[in-house]
Amino acid sequence: PRKVEVLDACFALGDACGKVRDFEDCRRYLRRAKEGYEEQLGPDSEKALEATCCLIMSTDMGKGERIDKLRVLVGRIVRTLGEENLITLLALSQLGSMLGDNREYDEARKVLERCLAGQEKVLGEDHKKTLMTVGNMGVVYDCLKDYEKALECYERALKGNEKTLGKTHPETLGTVMNIAVVYHVGLTDYGKAEELYDRALEGYEAQLGKDHENSKTCAENLAKCLAIAGEKLKFRKIIDEYPHILKEAQEAKNYI
């Protein structure tokens, strides 16, 4: 038991290093935890499989190679632990996100739907991880240009985040901005998009400050929307507040 406690500490250290993007130490601690769990508890134990999943996600191998390894691992975890185990759901979530990042949207959608079904059953519909998967599905549907489905997912995630995190939490505001992007880019409803960007930007500025990347990104999106909509006065106002936009957005320069 004492050895397993030491391995648990190694795993926790690896996780902490990953969160601060110290991937070299992250991999070192996770590898030590994985090898120790396999020796102490067996290669198919929950702890060993979880460490293996996290180690794959932290490696510096190419995205395609990581996806291939995760596909194999998901099959192994499902055979060992079942479809509704928390480690299974973790692996499915990671695989779905990786597939989306790699623009393999059809497979990403199927994997995330499978993950969501398990999370709703095991964790509940309003659990943070469930809502994160719903939001990720919104991103995938947006990329597939299925804007109705994207909005359905984003609005469900927004409702859940407002309930569990609050209306001004950065994660909630991120969902608001995602909905704004759908109205802006996908549906070209610039009035609705502007309203949502305004809400997200006001929240970001209050919670994170104007210099935070989330605030800057939201301001850039709002400026582009205002430029397309021909809202010159509002456009100039946002440019005055965020002058960096002129340096980074060519269309903003052209609009001036």
Tab-separated table of N, CA, C and O in Angstrom, residues 38-114:
chain	number	residue	atom	x	y	z
A	38	GLU	N	1.805	-0.904	-13.036
A	38	GLU	CA	1.804	-2.176	-13.762
A	38	GLU	C	2.472	-3.274	-12.941
A	38	GLU	O	2.017	-4.423	-12.923
A	39	GLU	N	3.545	-2.896	-12.250
A	39	GLU	CA	4.266	-3.876	-11.435
A	39	GLU	C	3.482	-4.236	-10.177
A	39	GLU	O	3.389	-5.422	-9.801
A	40	GLN	N	2.906	-3.231	-9.513
A	40	GLN	CA	2.246	-3.454	-8.233
A	40	GLN	C	0.810	-3.976	-8.379
A	40	GLN	O	0.370	-4.818	-7.597
A	41	LEU	N	0.086	-3.453	-9.375
A	41	LEU	CA	-1.343	-3.741	-9.488
A	41	LEU	C	-1.716	-4.528	-10.732
A	41	LEU	O	-2.845	-5.038	-10.817
A	42	GLY	N	-0.806	-4.566	-11.704
A	42	GLY	CA	-1.091	-5.266	-12.952
A	42	GLY	C	-1.324	-4.286	-14.091
A	42	GLY	O	-1.821	-3.170	-13.868
A	43	PRO	N	-0.965	-4.664	-15.327
A	43	PRO	CA	-1.075	-3.750	-16.468
A	43	PRO	C	-2.505	-3.361	-16.831
A	43	PRO	O	-2.712	-2.337	-17.483
A	44	ASP	N	-3.489	-4.175	-16.415
A	44	ASP	CA	-4.880	-3.868	-16.738
A	44	ASP	C	-5.644	-3.275	-15.558
A	44	ASP	O	-6.880	-3.196	-15.583
A	45	SER	N	-4.923	-2.839	-14.530
A	45	SER	CA	-5.583	-2.171	-13.411
A	45	SER	C	-6.035	-0.776	-13.843
A	45	SER	O	-5.490	-0.188	-14.784
A	46	GLU	N	-7.035	-0.232	-13.169
A	46	GLU	CA	-7.546	1.097	-13.517
A	46	GLU	C	-6.450	2.153	-13.444
A	46	GLU	O	-6.335	3.010	-14.329
A	47	LYS	N	-5.641	2.105	-12.401
A	47	LYS	CA	-4.597	3.113	-12.232
A	47	LYS	C	-3.557	3.031	-13.345
A	47	LYS	O	-3.098	4.061	-13.867
A	48	ALA	N	-3.163	1.811	-13.735
A	48	ALA	CA	-2.178	1.652	-14.800
A	48	ALA	C	-2.729	2.137	-16.131
A	48	ALA	O	-2.033	2.811	-16.909
A	49	LEU	N	-3.997	1.831	-16.410
A	49	LEU	CA	-4.611	2.247	-17.669
A	49	LEU	C	-4.808	3.760	-17.718
A	49	LEU	O	-4.600	4.392	-18.760
A	50	GLU	N	-5.173	4.351	-16.596
A	50	GLU	CA	-5.327	5.814	-16.553
A	50	GLU	C	-3.983	6.501	-16.776
A	50	GLU	O	-3.883	7.478	-17.535
A	51	ALA	N	-2.939	5.998	-16.125
A	51	ALA	CA	-1.606	6.582	-16.310
A	51	ALA	C	-1.141	6.428	-17.752
A	51	ALA	O	-0.515	7.335	-18.314
A	52	THR	N	-1.452	5.291	-18.371
A	52	THR	CA	-1.087	5.068	-19.773
A	52	THR	C	-1.768	6.080	-20.678
A	52	THR	O	-1.154	6.665	-21.575
A	53	CYS	N	-3.060	6.320	-20.429
A	53	CYS	CA	-3.819	7.291	-21.223
A	53	CYS	C	-3.217	8.690	-21.086
A	53	CYS	O	-2.988	9.381	-22.084
A	54	CYS	N	-2.942	9.093	-19.865
A	54	CYS	CA	-2.384	10.430	-19.622
A	54	CYS	C	-0.986	10.561	-20.224
A	54	CYS	O	-0.617	11.623	-20.742
A	55	LEU	N	-0.217	9.479	-20.171
A	55	LEU	CA	1.134	9.508	-20.734
A	55	LEU	C	1.087	9.677	-22.248
A	55	LEU	O	1.871	10.440	-22.825
A	56	ILE	N	0.163	9.003	-22.908
A	56	ILE	CA	0.009	9.156	-24.358
A	56	ILE	C	-0.316	10.607	-24.701
A	56	ILE	O	0.229	11.179	-25.653
A	57	MET	N	-1.210	11.217	-23.921
A	57	MET	CA	-1.615	12.590	-24.203
A	57	MET	C	-0.481	13.586	-23.985
A	57	MET	O	-0.485	14.670	-24.575
A	58	SER	N	0.505	13.229	-23.167
A	58	SER	CA	1.585	14.170	-22.849
A	58	SER	C	2.829	13.957	-23.708
A	58	SER	O	3.766	14.747	-23.622
A	59	THR	N	2.844	12.918	-24.523
A	59	THR	CA	4.044	12.616	-25.302
A	59	THR	C	4.256	13.662	-26.393
A	59	THR	O	3.331	14.347	-26.819
A	60	ASP	N	5.499	13.730	-26.881
A	60	ASP	CA	5.818	14.682	-27.941
A	60	ASP	C	5.776	14.034	-29.319
A	60	ASP	O	6.284	14.598	-30.288
A	61	MET	N	5.158	12.852	-29.432
A	61	MET	CA	5.007	12.200	-30.733
A	61	MET	C	3.978	12.959	-31.564
A	61	MET	O	3.252	13.816	-31.055
A	62	GLY	N	3.910	12.664	-32.839
A	62	GLY	CA	2.983	13.355	-33.724
A	62	GLY	C	1.531	13.081	-33.356
A	62	GLY	O	1.205	12.085	-32.715
A	63	LYS	N	0.651	13.984	-33.782
A	63	LYS	CA	-0.761	13.876	-33.441
A	63	LYS	C	-1.365	12.580	-33.962
A	63	LYS	O	-2.126	11.898	-33.262
A	64	GLY	N	-1.015	12.214	-35.189
A	64	GLY	CA	-1.551	10.988	-35.777
A	64	GLY	C	-1.134	9.757	-35.003
A	64	GLY	O	-1.939	8.837	-34.797
A	65	GLU	N	0.110	9.729	-34.555
A	65	GLU	CA	0.605	8.581	-33.789
A	65	GLU	C	-0.095	8.493	-32.439
A	65	GLU	O	-0.440	7.406	-31.965
A	66	ARG	N	-0.304	9.643	-31.814
A	66	ARG	CA	-1.017	9.643	-30.533
A	66	ARG	C	-2.448	9.132	-30.702
A	66	ARG	O	-2.954	8.378	-29.871
A	67	ILE	N	-3.101	9.559	-31.782
A	67	ILE	CA	-4.463	9.105	-32.047
A	67	ILE	C	-4.497	7.591	-32.229
A	67	ILE	O	-5.370	6.896	-31.685
A	68	ASP	N	-3.546	7.053	-32.994
A	68	ASP	CA	-3.497	5.601	-33.201
A	68	ASP	C	-3.326	4.861	-31.882
A	68	ASP	O	-3.973	3.835	-31.637
A	69	LYS	N	-2.439	5.369	-31.037
A	69	LYS	CA	-2.212	4.717	-29.742
A	69	LYS	C	-3.456	4.808	-28.852
A	69	LYS	O	-3.785	3.867	-28.118
A	70	LEU	N	-4.141	5.943	-28.905
A	70	LEU	CA	-5.354	6.094	-28.104
A	70	LEU	C	-6.460	5.165	-28.593
A	70	LEU	O	-7.213	4.609	-27.784
A	71	ARG	N	-6.574	4.995	-29.920
A	71	ARG	CA	-7.579	4.068	-30.456
A	71	ARG	C	-7.358	2.662	-29.893
A	71	ARG	O	-8.303	1.996	-29.457
A	72	VAL	N	-6.108	2.221	-29.924
A	72	VAL	CA	-5.778	0.891	-29.408
A	72	VAL	C	-6.082	0.808	-27.916
A	72	VAL	O	-6.664	-0.169	-27.431
A	73	LEU	N	-5.687	1.860	-27.187
A	73	LEU	CA	-5.890	1.866	-25.739
A	73	LEU	C	-7.373	1.855	-25.386
A	73	LEU	O	-7.794	1.160	-24.448
A	74	VAL	N	-8.187	2.614	-26.120
A	74	VAL	CA	-9.632	2.634	-25.851
A	74	VAL	C	-10.211	1.230	-25.973
A	74	VAL	O	-10.986	0.775	-25.120
A	75	GLY	N	-9.840	0.515	-27.024
A	75	GLY	CA	-10.329	-0.854	-27.185
A	75	GLY	C	-9.918	-1.740	-26.026
A	75	GLY	O	-10.721	-2.540	-25.521
A	76	ARG	N	-8.692	-1.585	-25.584
A	76	ARG	CA	-8.183	-2.383	-24.465
A	76	ARG	C	-8.922	-2.041	-23.169
A	76	ARG	O	-9.304	-2.932	-22.395
A	77	ILE	N	-9.137	-0.752	-22.933
A	77	ILE	CA	-9.815	-0.323	-21.704
A	77	ILE	C	-11.263	-0.817	-21.690
A	77	ILE	O	-11.762	-1.296	-20.662
A	78	VAL	N	-11.953	-0.721	-22.826
A	78	VAL	CA	-13.347	-1.162	-22.892
A	78	VAL	C	-13.443	-2.661	-22.624
A	78	VAL	O	-14.317	-3.119	-21.872
A	79	ARG	N	-12.536	-3.425	-23.202
A	79	ARG	CA	-12.551	-4.873	-22.972
A	79	ARG	C	-12.278	-5.216	-21.508
A	79	ARG	O	-12.826	-6.181	-20.969
A	80	THR	N	-11.446	-4.403	-20.860
A	80	THR	CA	-11.036	-4.693	-19.483
A	80	THR	C	-12.005	-4.135	-18.450
A	80	THR	O	-12.368	-4.816	-17.482
A	81	LEU	N	-12.441	-2.887	-18.644
A	81	LEU	CA	-13.202	-2.189	-17.613
A	81	LEU	C	-14.673	-1.985	-17.966
A	81	LEU	O	-15.471	-1.661	-17.089
A	82	GLY	N	-15.005	-2.114	-19.248
A	82	GLY	CA	-16.384	-1.880	-19.661
A	82	GLY	C	-16.590	-0.481	-20.219
A	82	GLY	O	-15.747	0.404	-20.079
A	83	GLU	N	-17.724	-0.274	-20.841
A	83	GLU	CA	-18.013	0.968	-21.565
A	83	GLU	C	-18.264	2.149	-20.633
A	83	GLU	O	-18.014	3.297	-20.997
A	84	GLU	N	-18.762	1.896	-19.427
A	84	GLU	CA	-19.207	2.985	-18.563
A	84	GLU	C	-18.268	3.254	-17.387
A	84	GLU	O	-18.645	3.917	-16.425
A	85	ASN	N	-17.045	2.759	-17.469
A	85	ASN	CA	-16.059	3.044	-16.440
A	85	ASN	C	-15.500	4.449	-16.639
A	85	ASN	O	-15.380	4.934	-17.772
A	86	LEU	N	-15.137	5.124	-15.554
A	86	LEU	CA	-14.621	6.493	-15.649
A	86	LEU	C	-13.334	6.574	-16.461
A	86	LEU	O	-13.096	7.571	-17.158
A	87	ILE	N	-12.491	5.556	-16.385
A	87	ILE	CA	-11.250	5.566	-17.173
A	87	ILE	C	-11.575	5.422	-18.661
A	87	ILE	O	-10.953	6.062	-19.510
A	88	THR	N	-12.574	4.604	-18.975
A	88	THR	CA	-13.037	4.481	-20.361
A	88	THR	C	-13.508	5.825	-20.885
A	88	THR	O	-13.166	6.245	-21.996
A	89	LEU	N	-14.299	6.518	-20.069
A	89	LEU	CA	-14.851	7.812	-20.486
A	89	LEU	C	-13.752	8.850	-20.650
A	89	LEU	O	-13.806	9.692	-21.555
A	90	LEU	N	-12.729	8.799	-19.793
A	90	LEU	CA	-11.579	9.694	-19.935
A	90	LEU	C	-10.893	9.453	-21.277
A	90	LEU	O	-10.600	10.406	-22.022
A	91	ALA	N	-10.648	8.182	-21.598
A	91	ALA	CA	-9.954	7.856	-22.845
A	91	ALA	C	-10.783	8.253	-24.063
A	91	ALA	O	-10.246	8.780	-25.049
A	92	LEU	N	-12.089	8.018	-24.008
A	92	LEU	CA	-12.964	8.413	-25.119
A	92	LEU	C	-12.969	9.934	-25.298
A	92	LEU	O	-12.930	10.445	-26.428
A	93	SER	N	-13.009	10.659	-24.185
A	93	SER	CA	-12.994	12.119	-24.245
A	93	SER	C	-11.705	12.629	-24.891
A	93	SER	O	-11.733	13.509	-25.766
A	94	GLN	N	-10.582	12.052	-24.468
A	94	GLN	CA	-9.285	12.462	-25.023
A	94	GLN	C	-9.198	12.122	-26.508
A	94	GLN	O	-8.723	12.929	-27.313
A	95	LEU	N	-9.664	10.934	-26.873
A	95	LEU	CA	-9.614	10.529	-28.280
A	95	LEU	C	-10.495	11.425	-29.135
A	95	LEU	O	-10.085	11.876	-30.209
A	96	GLY	N	-11.712	11.712	-28.660
A	96	GLY	CA	-12.611	12.586	-29.419
A	96	GLY	C	-12.028	13.967	-29.632
A	96	GLY	O	-12.107	14.532	-30.733
A	97	SER	N	-11.411	14.521	-28.587
A	97	SER	CA	-10.794	15.851	-28.704
A	97	SER	C	-9.626	15.837	-29.680
A	97	SER	O	-9.465	16.760	-30.498
A	98	MET	N	-8.806	14.790	-29.602
A	98	MET	CA	-7.661	14.685	-30.503
A	98	MET	C	-8.115	14.553	-31.955
A	98	MET	O	-7.530	15.163	-32.859
A	99	LEU	N	-9.144	13.763	-32.195
A	99	LEU	CA	-9.664	13.602	-33.561
A	99	LEU	C	-10.197	14.927	-34.094
A	99	LEU	O	-9.980	15.271	-35.262
A	100	GLY	N	-10.886	15.679	-33.234
A	100	GLY	CA	-11.372	16.991	-33.653
A	100	GLY	C	-10.235	17.933	-33.993
A	100	GLY	O	-10.271	18.631	-35.013
A	101	ASP	N	-9.197	17.952	-33.153
A	101	ASP	CA	-8.025	18.795	-33.415
A	101	ASP	C	-7.351	18.407	-34.722
A	101	ASP	O	-6.738	19.256	-35.383
A	102	ASN	N	-7.461	17.124	-35.075
A	102	ASN	CA	-6.829	16.620	-36.304
A	102	ASN	C	-7.771	16.696	-37.507
A	102	ASN	O	-7.483	16.146	-38.560
A	103	ARG	N	-8.915	17.351	-37.332
A	103	ARG	CA	-9.906	17.566	-38.389
A	103	ARG	C	-10.527	16.268	-38.899
A	103	ARG	O	-11.022	16.209	-40.020
A	104	GLU	N	-10.540	15.261	-38.058
A	104	GLU	CA	-11.234	14.014	-38.380
A	104	GLU	C	-12.606	14.083	-37.714
A	104	GLU	O	-12.903	13.378	-36.756
A	105	TYR	N	-13.449	14.957	-38.272
A	105	TYR	CA	-14.657	15.370	-37.572
A	105	TYR	C	-15.718	14.275	-37.484
A	105	TYR	O	-16.413	14.174	-36.469
A	106	ASP	N	-15.876	13.476	-38.519
A	106	ASP	CA	-16.905	12.438	-38.482
A	106	ASP	C	-16.614	11.419	-37.391
A	106	ASP	O	-17.505	11.044	-36.623
A	107	GLU	N	-15.365	10.968	-37.304
A	107	GLU	CA	-15.013	10.014	-36.260
A	107	GLU	C	-15.066	10.681	-34.889
A	107	GLU	O	-15.499	10.063	-33.904
A	108	ALA	N	-14.637	11.950	-34.825
A	108	ALA	CA	-14.688	12.679	-33.554
A	108	ALA	C	-16.117	12.736	-33.034
A	108	ALA	O	-16.374	12.525	-31.837
A	109	ARG	N	-17.058	13.020	-33.915
A	109	ARG	CA	-18.469	13.093	-33.514
A	109	ARG	C	-18.937	11.764	-32.931
A	109	ARG	O	-19.572	11.727	-31.867
A	110	LYS	N	-18.612	10.671	-33.598
A	110	LYS	CA	-19.044	9.352	-33.123
A	110	LYS	C	-18.434	9.016	-31.770
A	110	LYS	O	-19.114	8.493	-30.874
A	111	VAL	N	-17.145	9.322	-31.600
A	111	VAL	CA	-16.473	9.024	-30.335
A	111	VAL	C	-17.047	9.874	-29.215
A	111	VAL	O	-17.304	9.386	-28.102
A	112	LEU	N	-17.285	11.164	-29.481
A	112	LEU	CA	-17.810	12.057	-28.447
A	112	LEU	C	-19.254	11.702	-28.087
A	112	LEU	O	-19.653	11.812	-26.924
A	113	GLU	N	-20.044	11.273	-29.067
A	113	GLU	CA	-21.407	10.833	-28.770
A	113	GLU	C	-21.383	9.610	-27.854
A	113	GLU	O	-22.194	9.492	-26.925
A	114	ARG	N	-20.460	8.708	-28.139
A	114	ARG	CA	-20.295	7.512	-27.297
A	114	ARG	C	-19.864	7.907	-25.882
A	114	ARG	O	-20.386	7.394	-24.891
